[in-house]
């Protein structure tokens, strides 16, 4: 079955880079996603990468995908206190015409001023 | 543009009571989903719908019913609440079959005592 794993907690100093890691088990994933959840709010899509890509950059965010190792990472450059949130990795795969999505457990990022 | 609206935001139920969590979206999205979020378990799919009149079960459907009579609304019914259903519930909608490109509601925090 599908399984998406993340470490539960990451603490970084303001201005440093943050790297949040994720591993997944299903090699038939079509898209992989990073979501951000701020306290008391729903999830907000940050970025996504198609499974045949290795890297995607979007302003301060860099997504790296290693399909061989089934490893996905999210790098946040120049981390700010506003980046403090829970970050969820998710994978989607075709399930009878609908993309079934499996979420990781989330990584809580704490940014220290 | 309200996006995805969930009501209520908070609810306390007694074991055995029934209730309906409301979800409405104004983006004309075909795809809508309900998730529950529990500590250390990420988001788990309860039910989803690929269009008005079409629903299907997700990963954890037991104890929940859904219907989709209109594109806009996707209510989630708890038939007989149990303490195991204490959770935060999120409704999401998306414009494509790539389910994770979703817009999430703010969530409903449900406690069953």
XYZ file of C-alpha atoms in Angstrom:
226
model
C 0.000 0.000 0.000
C 0.915 3.620 -0.145
C 2.866 5.165 2.668
C 4.318 8.645 2.959
C 6.701 9.389 5.803
C 8.105 12.599 7.191
C 9.995 13.577 10.297
C 7.711 15.253 12.799
C 9.703 18.313 13.739
C 12.358 20.694 12.399
C 13.813 23.770 14.061
C 15.891 26.377 12.188
C 17.138 29.888 12.803
C 15.682 32.803 10.887
C 17.685 33.442 7.721
C 18.971 29.855 7.463
C 17.751 27.345 4.898
C 15.227 24.696 5.904
C 15.114 21.275 4.319
C 12.059 19.125 4.914
C 12.301 15.528 3.755
C 9.710 12.989 2.699
C 9.847 9.388 1.567
C 7.126 7.532 -0.250
C 6.636 3.926 -1.246
C 4.524 3.861 -4.406
C 6.622 4.099 -7.545
C 3.541 4.793 -9.677
C 3.025 8.239 -8.182
C 2.134 10.813 -10.812
C 2.459 14.015 -8.819
C 4.079 14.903 -5.532
C 3.005 17.922 -3.545
C 3.981 20.140 -0.680
C 1.263 21.746 1.418
C 1.570 24.283 4.232
C -0.794 24.400 7.195
C -0.758 27.411 9.483
C -2.355 27.170 12.952
C -6.119 26.927 12.807
C -6.210 26.876 9.021
C -6.659 24.410 6.233
C -3.895 23.194 3.982
C -2.516 25.506 1.321
C -0.818 24.116 -1.763
C 2.753 25.420 -1.951
C 4.108 23.631 -4.973
C 4.001 20.359 -6.816
C 6.262 18.357 -9.081
C 5.465 15.904 -11.802
C 7.020 12.518 -11.241
C 9.239 12.726 -14.329
C 10.955 15.878 -13.064
C 14.008 16.070 -10.809
C 13.764 19.604 -9.549
C 11.436 22.543 -9.440
C 12.225 26.009 -8.168
C 9.698 28.635 -7.217
C 11.118 31.770 -5.575
C 12.448 30.664 -2.158
C 11.198 27.109 -2.593
C 13.159 24.300 -4.231
C 11.694 20.832 -4.617
C 14.025 17.916 -5.300
C 12.757 14.508 -6.362
C 14.845 11.344 -6.342
C 12.640 8.713 -7.948
C 15.143 5.933 -7.485
C 15.180 6.413 -3.721
C 11.539 7.611 -3.587
C 12.694 10.700 -1.741
C 11.210 14.182 -1.973
C 12.548 17.294 -0.287
C 11.463 20.881 0.132
C 14.127 23.520 0.660
C 13.090 26.943 1.912
C 15.792 29.539 1.429
C 16.185 32.445 3.857
C 13.595 31.003 6.241
C 11.369 33.586 7.885
C 9.247 33.448 11.041
C 6.189 33.465 8.779
C 7.330 30.114 7.439
C 6.582 28.502 10.806
C 3.854 25.967 10.043
C 3.257 22.291 9.431
C 4.381 21.081 6.018
C 2.727 18.083 4.427
C 4.131 15.995 1.641
C 1.555 14.193 -0.521
C 1.621 11.824 -3.450
C -1.098 11.170 -5.948
C -1.658 8.236 -8.229
C -4.351 7.194 -10.634
C -7.169 5.231 -9.025
C -9.905 4.481 -11.520
C -9.885 7.905 -13.148
C -9.417 9.855 -9.944
C -6.083 10.823 -8.481
C -5.943 9.197 -5.071
C -3.926 11.348 -2.708
C -1.949 10.095 0.270
C -0.642 12.613 2.775
C 2.340 12.318 5.039
C 2.078 12.938 8.761
C 3.385 16.492 8.455
C 6.603 18.190 9.622
C 6.258 21.031 12.080
C 8.756 23.754 11.186
C 9.751 26.080 13.986
C 11.675 29.204 12.991
C 13.693 30.768 15.793
C 14.151 34.556 15.509
C -14.672 34.754 -3.699
C -15.254 32.651 -0.575
C -13.478 29.483 -1.790
C -14.348 26.499 0.401
C -16.553 27.234 3.410
C -17.046 24.773 6.240
C -19.514 25.063 9.075
C -19.439 24.820 11.989
C -15.852 25.583 13.028
C -16.230 23.821 16.378
C -18.692 21.220 17.619
C -19.091 19.073 20.709
C -21.326 16.014 20.437
C -22.420 13.361 22.852
C -21.841 9.746 21.930
C -24.710 8.523 19.774
C -25.770 11.929 18.496
C -25.903 12.629 14.793
C -24.911 15.757 12.929
C -23.991 17.106 9.512
C -20.817 18.982 8.704
C -21.454 21.435 5.907
C -19.117 22.180 3.030
C -19.748 24.600 0.178
C -17.530 25.843 -2.623
C -18.137 28.622 -5.106
C -15.444 27.749 -7.646
C -17.537 25.340 -9.732
C -15.148 22.505 -8.912
C -16.248 19.014 -9.850
C -14.100 17.197 -7.307
C -14.768 17.434 -3.576
C -13.384 15.430 -0.672
C -13.617 15.039 3.065
C -10.553 14.303 5.182
C -9.963 13.843 8.854
C -6.752 14.961 10.496
C -5.505 13.199 13.592
C -2.216 13.778 15.433
C 0.656 11.839 13.902
C -1.506 10.426 11.108
C -1.639 13.112 8.461
C -4.884 13.482 6.547
C -7.014 10.473 5.757
C -9.653 10.455 3.052
C -13.185 9.702 4.256
C -15.332 10.134 1.130
C -14.985 11.915 -2.150
C -17.126 13.000 -5.072
C -16.218 13.438 -8.721
C -19.396 15.347 -9.559
C -23.005 15.924 -8.576
C -24.701 12.617 -7.848
C -21.436 10.638 -7.732
C -19.696 9.742 -4.474
C -17.291 7.048 -3.384
C -15.566 5.818 -0.266
C -12.097 6.774 0.758
C -9.732 5.217 3.251
C -11.843 5.576 6.425
C -15.535 5.773 5.450
C -17.124 3.823 8.317
C -19.537 5.884 10.402
C -19.891 8.617 7.776
C -22.314 9.263 4.927
C -22.135 11.776 2.107
C -24.310 12.965 -0.731
C -23.750 15.415 -3.582
C -26.981 16.819 -4.900
C -25.373 19.998 -6.271
C -21.917 20.934 -7.532
C -21.524 23.442 -4.719
C -22.366 21.387 -1.629
C -20.883 18.238 -0.140
C -22.181 17.585 3.392
C -20.690 14.922 5.660
C -23.064 13.131 8.019
C -22.115 11.409 11.237
C -24.879 8.909 11.883
C -24.110 7.985 15.490
C -21.098 9.834 16.845
C -18.376 7.898 18.651
C -15.354 9.188 20.617
C -13.117 7.719 17.872
C -14.564 10.353 15.543
C -13.044 13.160 17.574
C -10.871 14.856 14.987
C -10.421 17.886 12.768
C -12.361 17.520 9.533
C -11.363 19.219 6.313
C -13.337 19.588 3.145
C -11.456 20.163 -0.095
C -12.373 20.866 -3.687
C -10.324 20.780 -6.852
C -10.823 21.682 -10.469
C -9.087 18.706 -11.962
C -8.775 15.001 -11.414
C -5.343 15.643 -9.926
C -6.926 15.558 -6.514
C -4.142 17.172 -4.528
C -4.334 20.522 -6.340
C -7.017 21.226 -3.869
C -8.440 24.168 -2.017
C -9.122 23.366 1.608
C -11.679 24.751 3.993
C -10.688 26.059 7.423
C -11.669 22.841 9.142
C -14.218 21.709 11.722
C -12.891 20.650 15.106
C -15.231 17.953 16.402
C -15.144 16.518 19.908
C -17.292 13.528 20.831
C -17.705 12.977 24.557
